[in-house]
Amino acid sequence: MDNIAIVGVAQTKYAERKKDKTCADLVFDVTRAAMEDAGLALEDVDNVVTVSNDFIDGRTISSMAVGDAAGAHDKNISTVEGDGAFGALYGAMRTLGGFGTTLVVAHAKGSEGDVKFITNGMFEPIYQRLLGLESISSSALQARMYMDRYGLTEEDFARVSVKNHANGKNNPYAHLQLDVTVDDVMNSEKLADPLKKLDCSPVSDGAAAIIIANESHISKAKTKPVWVRGMAHCSDAYLLGDRDLAVPQSLAAASKKAYTMAGINDPMKSIDLVELYDAFSYMEPMWLEGMGFCEAGKGATLLDQGVTAMSGALPVNPSGGVLSSHAMLVAGLARIIESVLQLRGEAGQRQVENAKTALAHGINGACGQAHCVWILGNQKK
Amino acid sequence: MEKWLEHVEPLTFKGQIAVPYTWWAGETGSLFLMGLRDKETIMGCRCNSCGTVYVPPRRTCAQCFTDTGEWVQLGNKGTVQSYTIVRFSHPLQPVEAPFAYAMIQLDGADVSLVHLIKKDLDKLEKGVRVRACFKEKSERKGHILDIDGFEII
Ligand SMILES: [Zn+2]
């Protein structure tokens, strides 16, 4: 297999309501900024992958409306409907499949629709959607099952929110810049037990773009290449009742494949930081278990021992994570971008010292039905 | 260029999308839903290959990638595997908050059915036994909410 690398990245500041920009404006801004970052011109971009969702955008074939803004006029353009980490994986496959460079761009304006209606739409229409399930209540079922299985407490989850919101203050792109305590989280508005408002990510507007290049095209870019050392995705069953919600087995499968591709035997030893998809506080420890950083049920212990803190052996979500900024679909691509900035040593206040290898992660579907895992490095091997 | 926008109310436009979908329940789903409507029974189906009993029933087993085989009548009672008490209200919800969603493993099934619990919310915990409460016959129409909800036994 050829070597490929990410040579350009850009993201908007995430915000509650970007009233000065349309979706196409956001896509144009990050497309141009990613090309500037890479030092590439439009003619150096061989094909374009857009990431969008028709329900979020409120239009049919939503990708077609942003092609011009993505510089895709007269280019080969295709679309991924799902999280940006999966869109990037498709972009990587195109880069491995003959295109010298691929631009992947994701956008979402959660402020323009109703996220509860939109996430209700991901459920099976006859048996589950009519119950009114949406993202928060379904995730609450998962959080409760996880707590009961391993004897975890709401405070265990609150501490994740405190850590990630504190990290978010170091990230100029973060939507929320909050000082919160465990008490603040515990006393925030109860939404669906055990989840409270500060256990949940905000609804953000934003966009992000990356440029992936085959090794044969890397010399054209001015940035330090960040190499794709491993990537994989895997999906679990669709219906919530069919799955063991406390054990993210599709994440374990995807991680294992990505580690094998990257030649990693012991992820705790080999990986310097993680940017994962914490749409809800409980997801961070659960995903860390699925990724094999600890035994099942011990994810919260990693935080208690300081392992996942900025000063720990494995900083998790130095950016503040999805809890600090959640532009749907964009958030998985943002995890990749944050990892790239870390590996280039350009993460500013949130920089993890001597970061050489990072794991970036995205999810699709209710309660993390599908997981996408990326292993990125600033060295080729 | 954007600065002036801070001093005025930006323009917005209301969407008009309301597509009237009509989903067929299919052969398998229709038998399940008619069982709720006509007999107050909850039917599942067993995979002939791995033996898993599914509810809601479906034509195929994803694990085995085969057709499921026989119909199985499940108990109207089951055990709560997980639950959440919903505190916020939204037009999507079929009942007023607070109410609970629960994942219920019906007697005879291997997977959980997600449904509603409307009362005794303070008694909810993993492992509690619950029973399906059906709507009055005149109100049942072959719908997942022909089961009005589950009550704690
Ligand atoms: Zn089977």
XYZ file of C-alpha atoms and ligand atoms in Angstrom:
535
model
C 0.000 0.000 0.000
C 1.168 3.550 -0.764
C 1.871 5.962 2.070
C -0.578 8.851 2.420
C -0.484 11.928 4.623
C -2.628 14.843 5.685
C -0.981 17.974 4.330
C -3.573 20.686 4.964
C -6.214 21.363 7.624
C -8.675 24.110 8.512
C -11.680 24.580 10.753
C -13.984 27.437 11.658
C -14.511 28.623 15.171
C -17.515 26.641 16.351
C -20.444 28.746 17.526
C -24.066 28.541 18.491
C -25.419 30.506 15.557
C -23.324 31.694 12.657
C -25.720 34.259 11.320
C -23.244 35.977 9.020
C -22.488 32.852 6.953
C -24.485 30.310 4.959
C -23.378 26.656 4.743
C -21.693 27.403 1.419
C -19.853 30.376 2.981
C -18.503 28.116 5.745
C -17.407 25.481 3.223
C -15.669 28.102 1.076
C -13.824 29.548 4.085
C -12.400 26.207 5.262
C -11.647 24.966 1.746
C -9.599 28.064 1.000
C -7.926 27.958 4.421
C -6.983 24.267 4.045
C -5.398 25.008 0.656
C -3.538 27.988 2.143
C -2.358 25.813 5.019
C -1.038 23.208 2.573
C 0.326 25.804 0.160
C -1.625 24.172 -2.638
C -3.659 25.820 -5.406
C -7.061 24.682 -6.592
C -5.520 22.913 -9.584
C -3.441 20.821 -7.144
C -6.618 19.324 -5.670
C -7.468 16.244 -7.722
C -10.877 15.391 -6.282
C -13.323 16.487 -3.604
C -15.321 14.624 -0.963
C -18.094 16.570 0.760
C -19.715 15.455 4.000
C -23.302 16.484 4.660
C -26.702 15.285 5.823
C -29.938 16.185 4.066
C -31.962 16.351 7.299
C -29.495 18.766 8.894
C -29.297 20.973 5.805
C -33.027 20.699 5.035
C -32.451 20.071 1.358
C -32.240 17.132 -1.013
C -28.776 15.985 -2.109
C -27.248 18.565 0.219
C -23.741 17.927 -1.129
C -24.616 19.412 -4.510
C -25.263 22.820 -2.949
C -21.719 23.151 -1.581
C -19.704 21.732 -4.489
C -18.948 25.168 -5.924
C -17.851 26.431 -2.517
C -15.594 23.379 -2.127
C -13.752 24.260 -5.329
C -15.254 21.219 -7.042
C -16.407 23.001 -10.178
C -15.313 20.729 -13.061
C -13.829 18.209 -10.613
C -14.700 14.692 -9.533
C -16.893 15.171 -6.450
C -18.532 12.556 -4.265
C -20.251 12.610 -0.894
C -20.333 10.826 2.416
C -23.515 11.119 4.474
C -22.225 10.543 7.983
C -19.536 11.719 10.334
C -16.486 13.467 8.891
C -14.059 10.824 10.184
C -15.820 8.383 7.863
C -15.765 10.966 5.063
C -12.020 11.278 5.586
C -11.648 7.505 5.421
C -13.370 7.529 2.039
C -11.091 10.407 0.998
C -8.070 8.368 2.067
C -9.302 5.442 -0.013
C -9.621 7.711 -3.054
C -6.070 8.938 -2.449
C -4.905 5.330 -2.275
C -6.957 4.544 -5.358
C -5.199 6.816 -7.821
C -5.962 10.439 -6.975
C -2.845 12.364 -5.957
C -4.710 14.623 -3.539
C -8.194 14.661 -2.010
C -10.000 17.501 -0.264
C -12.516 16.389 2.385
C -14.861 19.077 3.684
C -17.710 18.804 6.225
C -20.243 21.388 7.333
C -23.260 21.624 9.647
C -25.477 24.362 10.995
C -27.322 22.712 13.841
C -28.851 26.101 14.624
C -30.994 26.028 11.491
C -32.998 22.858 12.215
C -34.208 21.007 15.293
C -31.642 18.473 16.471
C -34.231 16.402 18.340
C -36.356 15.950 15.205
C -33.237 15.220 13.171
C -31.799 12.636 15.567
C -35.239 11.031 16.017
C -35.039 10.430 12.263
C -32.083 8.053 12.670
C -34.270 5.498 14.447
C -36.251 2.690 12.883
C -39.555 4.340 11.873
C -42.196 1.803 12.953
C -41.039 0.423 16.308
C -38.656 3.040 17.714
C -39.104 6.445 16.065
C -42.777 6.649 17.130
C -41.695 6.368 20.768
C -40.004 9.767 20.415
C -36.456 8.504 20.991
C -33.715 10.939 20.000
C -30.040 11.386 20.718
C -30.219 12.416 24.392
C -32.760 9.856 25.623
C -31.183 6.960 23.712
C -27.741 7.879 25.005
C -29.172 8.003 28.513
C -30.227 4.339 28.109
C -26.641 3.537 27.164
C -25.168 5.574 30.044
C -27.419 3.828 32.574
C -26.556 0.373 31.272
C -22.842 1.240 31.448
C -23.185 2.537 35.041
C -25.105 -0.527 36.200
C -22.676 -2.927 34.549
C -19.560 -1.547 36.223
C -20.837 0.273 39.307
C -20.048 3.740 37.942
C -21.555 6.967 39.295
C -22.857 10.191 37.788
C -19.852 11.918 39.371
C -17.550 9.686 37.301
C -19.135 11.188 34.194
C -19.234 14.726 35.647
C -15.447 14.648 36.045
C -15.091 14.043 32.298
C -17.175 17.145 31.607
C -15.039 19.192 34.023
C -11.781 18.024 32.395
C -12.913 18.575 28.807
C -14.481 21.963 29.436
C -11.250 23.064 31.130
C -9.298 21.860 28.077
C -11.722 23.720 25.806
C -10.588 26.986 27.341
C -7.201 26.454 25.679
C -8.782 25.982 22.262
C -9.612 29.181 20.363
C -11.894 27.179 18.023
C -14.066 25.742 20.844
C -17.711 26.748 21.026
C -17.902 26.618 24.833
C -15.250 28.175 27.044
C -16.549 27.161 30.461
C -15.249 26.967 33.999
C -17.277 24.158 35.520
C -16.993 22.076 38.685
C -18.361 18.625 39.439
C -21.105 20.344 41.446
C -22.002 22.530 38.454
C -22.410 19.437 36.293
C -24.374 17.566 38.961
C -26.677 20.558 39.490
C -27.199 21.363 35.820
C -30.622 20.806 34.299
C -31.727 17.155 34.371
C -32.577 16.054 30.832
C -32.774 12.261 30.812
C -31.347 10.476 33.849
C -28.429 10.054 34.328
C -27.639 12.795 31.782
C -27.719 16.437 32.719
C -27.169 19.449 30.542
C -23.413 19.643 31.215
C -23.029 15.935 30.375
C -24.239 16.766 26.862
C -22.428 18.438 23.982
C -23.762 21.743 22.662
C -25.340 22.133 19.225
C -22.794 24.048 17.151
C -22.444 25.549 13.696
C -19.170 25.029 11.886
C -17.140 23.499 9.084
C -13.793 21.764 8.655
C -11.588 20.577 5.791
C -8.489 18.454 5.277
C -6.306 17.682 2.278
C -4.934 14.155 1.997
C -2.019 13.524 -0.375
C -0.342 10.461 -1.743
C 3.377 10.311 -0.887
C 4.101 10.986 -4.587
C 2.407 14.413 -4.255
C 3.632 15.442 -0.810
C 6.589 17.530 -1.948
C 4.151 20.056 -3.451
C 2.788 20.903 0.010
C 4.611 23.279 2.356
C 3.444 21.642 5.616
C 5.070 18.862 7.629
C 3.129 15.787 6.490
C 1.125 13.907 9.106
C 1.124 10.289 8.045
C -1.886 8.009 8.080
C -0.454 4.969 9.819
C -3.685 3.078 10.396
C -7.412 3.471 9.828
C -10.454 1.246 10.128
C -14.145 1.332 10.778
C -16.686 -1.179 11.977
C -20.413 -1.154 12.648
C -22.699 -2.834 15.195
C -26.405 -3.801 14.894
C -28.975 -1.112 14.061
C -31.692 -1.704 16.663
C -30.727 -0.545 20.164
C -32.283 -3.633 21.791
C -30.086 -5.966 19.750
C -26.841 -4.489 21.088
C -24.995 -4.745 24.384
C -24.883 -0.985 24.843
C -22.314 -1.182 27.673
C -19.650 -2.782 25.466
C -18.602 -0.959 22.264
C -17.576 -4.085 20.391
C -17.484 -2.411 16.980
C -14.995 0.119 18.392
C -12.850 -2.725 19.734
C -12.892 -4.342 16.289
C -12.058 -1.090 14.474
C -9.262 -0.240 16.947
C -7.695 -3.654 16.589
C -7.625 -3.346 12.792
C -6.174 0.169 12.935
C -3.492 -0.880 15.458
C -2.521 -3.857 13.306
C -2.190 -1.604 10.264
C -0.024 0.816 12.269
C 2.066 -1.974 13.824
C 0.941 -1.080 17.344
C 0.906 -3.831 19.975
C 0.400 -1.786 23.126
C -1.697 1.328 22.417
C -1.032 2.832 25.850
C 2.700 2.738 25.134
C 2.580 3.776 21.487
C -0.061 6.508 21.451
C 0.652 9.967 22.869
C -2.831 11.498 22.780
C -6.430 10.753 21.846
C -9.093 12.962 20.285
C -12.348 11.016 20.612
C -16.045 11.615 19.973
C -17.450 12.495 23.423
C -20.935 13.632 22.380
C -21.827 12.839 26.023
C -19.535 12.703 29.051
C -20.009 8.942 29.654
C -18.751 8.206 26.133
C -15.133 9.161 26.875
C -14.392 6.383 29.398
C -16.497 3.896 27.433
C -14.682 4.583 24.170
C -11.286 4.392 25.922
C -12.243 0.877 27.030
C -13.275 -0.036 23.477
C -9.941 1.303 22.209
C -8.128 -1.047 24.562
C -6.420 1.572 26.760
C -7.772 -0.226 29.849
C -9.980 -3.124 30.851
C -13.760 -2.966 30.496
C -15.238 -0.800 33.253
C -11.941 0.950 34.051
C -12.208 3.974 31.757
C -13.247 6.271 34.593
C -10.270 5.063 36.663
C -7.906 6.405 33.982
C -9.318 9.868 34.575
C -9.210 9.495 38.374
C -5.534 8.548 38.140
C -4.816 11.603 35.998
C -3.777 9.515 33.005
C -6.120 11.374 30.617
C -5.300 14.872 31.945
C -3.117 17.260 29.937
C -0.241 16.366 32.269
C -0.961 12.625 32.147
C 0.547 9.799 30.105
C -2.373 9.852 27.658
C -4.049 13.265 27.319
C -7.570 12.723 25.994
C -9.358 15.521 24.130
C -6.833 18.341 24.664
C -9.136 20.401 22.408
C -12.040 20.126 24.829
C -13.546 17.439 22.660
C -17.054 17.242 21.326
C -18.389 18.321 24.740
C -16.938 21.761 23.945
C -17.964 21.965 20.246
C -20.416 19.752 18.442
C -21.050 20.635 14.851
C -22.629 17.345 13.765
C -20.668 15.514 11.018
C -17.855 18.060 11.356
C -16.890 16.801 14.812
C -15.144 13.603 13.649
C -13.130 15.553 11.071
C -12.275 18.064 13.813
C -10.822 15.184 15.885
C -8.482 14.413 12.956
C -7.585 18.101 12.518
C -6.824 18.544 16.218
C -4.590 15.446 16.061
C -2.783 16.850 13.015
C -2.151 20.181 14.782
C -0.762 18.289 17.787
C 1.559 16.203 15.615
C 2.795 19.306 13.785
C 3.462 20.954 17.134
C 1.053 23.765 16.257
C -1.641 23.229 18.903
C -0.758 26.361 20.893
C -2.003 26.400 24.479
C -3.411 22.886 24.137
C -0.168 21.359 22.775
C 0.830 17.949 24.153
C 4.620 17.927 24.426
C 6.537 15.635 22.077
C 3.379 14.226 20.501
C 4.428 11.737 17.820
C 1.430 9.421 17.490
C -2.248 10.265 17.940
C -5.558 8.428 17.773
C -8.533 10.275 16.241
C -12.036 8.840 16.395
C -15.510 9.422 14.963
C -18.903 7.784 15.415
C -22.025 7.277 13.326
C -25.528 6.313 14.388
C -27.287 6.084 17.728
C -25.105 5.340 20.777
C -21.991 4.835 18.651
C -23.373 2.180 16.314
C -20.335 2.596 14.048
C -16.825 3.725 14.936
C -13.982 5.046 12.783
C -10.431 4.946 14.182
C -7.398 6.782 12.791
C -3.792 6.373 13.850
C -1.771 9.406 12.775
C 1.955 10.010 13.157
C 4.528 12.662 12.363
C 6.851 9.854 11.337
C 6.082 7.514 8.487
C 6.615 4.336 10.498
C -17.520 43.285 5.583
C -19.530 41.450 8.287
C -19.452 44.226 10.921
C -22.641 45.997 9.819
C -24.616 42.807 10.411
C -24.100 43.198 14.145
C -26.362 46.238 14.159
C -29.385 44.773 12.379
C -31.543 41.651 12.680
C -30.275 39.251 9.989
C -32.829 37.787 7.582
C -34.041 34.215 7.936
C -36.427 32.069 5.903
C -38.730 29.302 7.122
C -38.368 25.902 5.457
C -41.461 24.265 4.017
C -40.397 20.627 3.987
C -43.106 18.251 5.242
C -42.950 15.078 3.207
C -45.880 12.717 3.928
C -44.145 9.320 4.048
C -46.212 6.129 4.334
C -44.204 3.071 5.379
C -45.496 -0.452 4.795
C -44.842 -2.607 7.845
C -44.142 -5.622 5.617
C -45.272 -9.208 6.103
C -43.331 -9.810 9.313
C -44.090 -6.440 10.900
C -47.786 -6.660 10.007
C -48.213 -9.981 11.783
C -46.481 -8.553 14.883
C -48.566 -5.358 14.891
C -51.844 -7.209 14.200
C -50.995 -9.496 17.132
C -50.842 -6.440 19.364
C -54.079 -5.069 17.934
C -56.223 -8.202 17.771
C -54.963 -10.525 20.495
C -52.842 -8.535 22.965
C -49.984 -10.887 22.158
C -46.355 -10.005 21.493
C -44.838 -12.161 18.788
C -41.124 -12.648 18.242
C -39.240 -14.799 15.795
C -36.433 -17.289 16.221
C -33.444 -17.622 13.929
C -33.235 -21.261 12.835
C -29.495 -20.992 12.575
C -28.326 -19.381 15.855
C -31.536 -19.700 17.887
C -31.735 -15.996 18.797
C -35.321 -14.890 19.498
C -35.877 -11.364 18.143
C -38.476 -8.748 19.008
C -39.596 -6.730 17.132
C -39.533 -9.719 14.779
C -37.733 -9.390 11.484
C -37.360 -11.473 8.390
C -33.618 -11.924 8.578
C -30.953 -12.583 11.208
C -28.092 -10.110 10.753
C -25.622 -12.291 12.657
C -26.237 -15.344 10.467
C -27.324 -13.541 7.301
C -30.170 -16.027 6.877
C -33.953 -15.900 6.986
C -35.323 -16.229 10.484
C -37.650 -19.194 10.755
C -40.439 -19.707 13.229
C -42.782 -17.410 15.094
C -42.604 -17.481 18.900
C -45.224 -16.053 21.224
C -43.410 -14.098 23.940
C -44.587 -13.337 27.440
C -46.296 -10.027 28.101
C -43.927 -9.681 31.063
C -40.240 -8.950 31.046
C -37.206 -7.581 32.870
C -35.809 -4.046 32.650
C -32.231 -4.052 31.290
C -31.825 -0.270 31.193
C -33.993 2.808 31.580
C -33.967 6.584 31.610
C -36.399 9.028 33.139
C -36.953 11.765 30.574
C -37.383 15.217 32.149
C -37.723 17.430 29.075
C -40.777 17.779 26.857
C -40.770 17.760 23.074
C -43.524 17.405 20.434
C -41.968 14.090 19.370
C -42.816 12.428 22.643
C -46.097 10.454 22.830
C -46.599 11.352 26.519
C -45.895 14.298 28.812
C -42.577 14.292 30.672
C -41.607 12.965 33.116
C -41.840 9.448 31.744
C -39.310 6.691 31.180
C -37.910 4.776 28.266
C -36.873 1.253 29.145
C -35.086 -1.584 27.382
C -37.184 -4.596 28.325
C -36.189 -8.207 27.768
C -39.532 -9.971 27.381
C -39.831 -13.505 28.710
C -38.754 -15.796 25.886
C -36.779 -13.147 23.954
C -33.002 -12.766 23.634
C -32.974 -9.067 22.747
C -34.612 -6.017 24.336
C -37.672 -4.093 23.238
C -37.538 -0.332 23.815
C -40.815 1.013 25.197
C -42.416 3.416 27.683
C -42.987 3.333 31.422
C -45.324 6.053 32.678
C -45.739 5.523 36.414
C -43.861 4.424 39.541
C -40.749 5.986 37.990
C -39.064 6.127 41.407
C -39.192 2.309 41.558
C -37.254 1.851 38.337
C -34.005 -0.051 38.509
C -32.186 -2.678 36.535
C -33.851 -6.047 36.912
C -37.363 -4.893 37.900
C -40.167 -6.951 36.411
C -42.685 -5.204 34.190
C -45.899 -6.112 32.371
C -47.301 -4.782 29.081
C -50.480 -2.705 29.449
C -52.530 -2.651 26.258
C -54.824 0.162 25.201
C -58.569 -0.495 25.050
C -59.501 -2.615 22.030
C -61.328 0.293 20.368
C -58.162 2.404 20.541
C -55.790 -0.216 19.136
C -54.829 0.197 15.506
C -51.868 -2.084 14.820
C -49.242 0.296 16.225
C -46.293 -0.074 18.619
C -48.251 2.188 20.996
C -51.144 -0.324 21.108
C -49.019 -1.283 24.098
C -49.779 1.826 26.120
C -46.672 1.215 28.166
C -45.185 -1.199 30.672
C -45.986 -1.119 34.384
C -43.815 -2.286 37.215
C -45.186 -5.497 38.770
Zn -29.085 -16.174 13.561
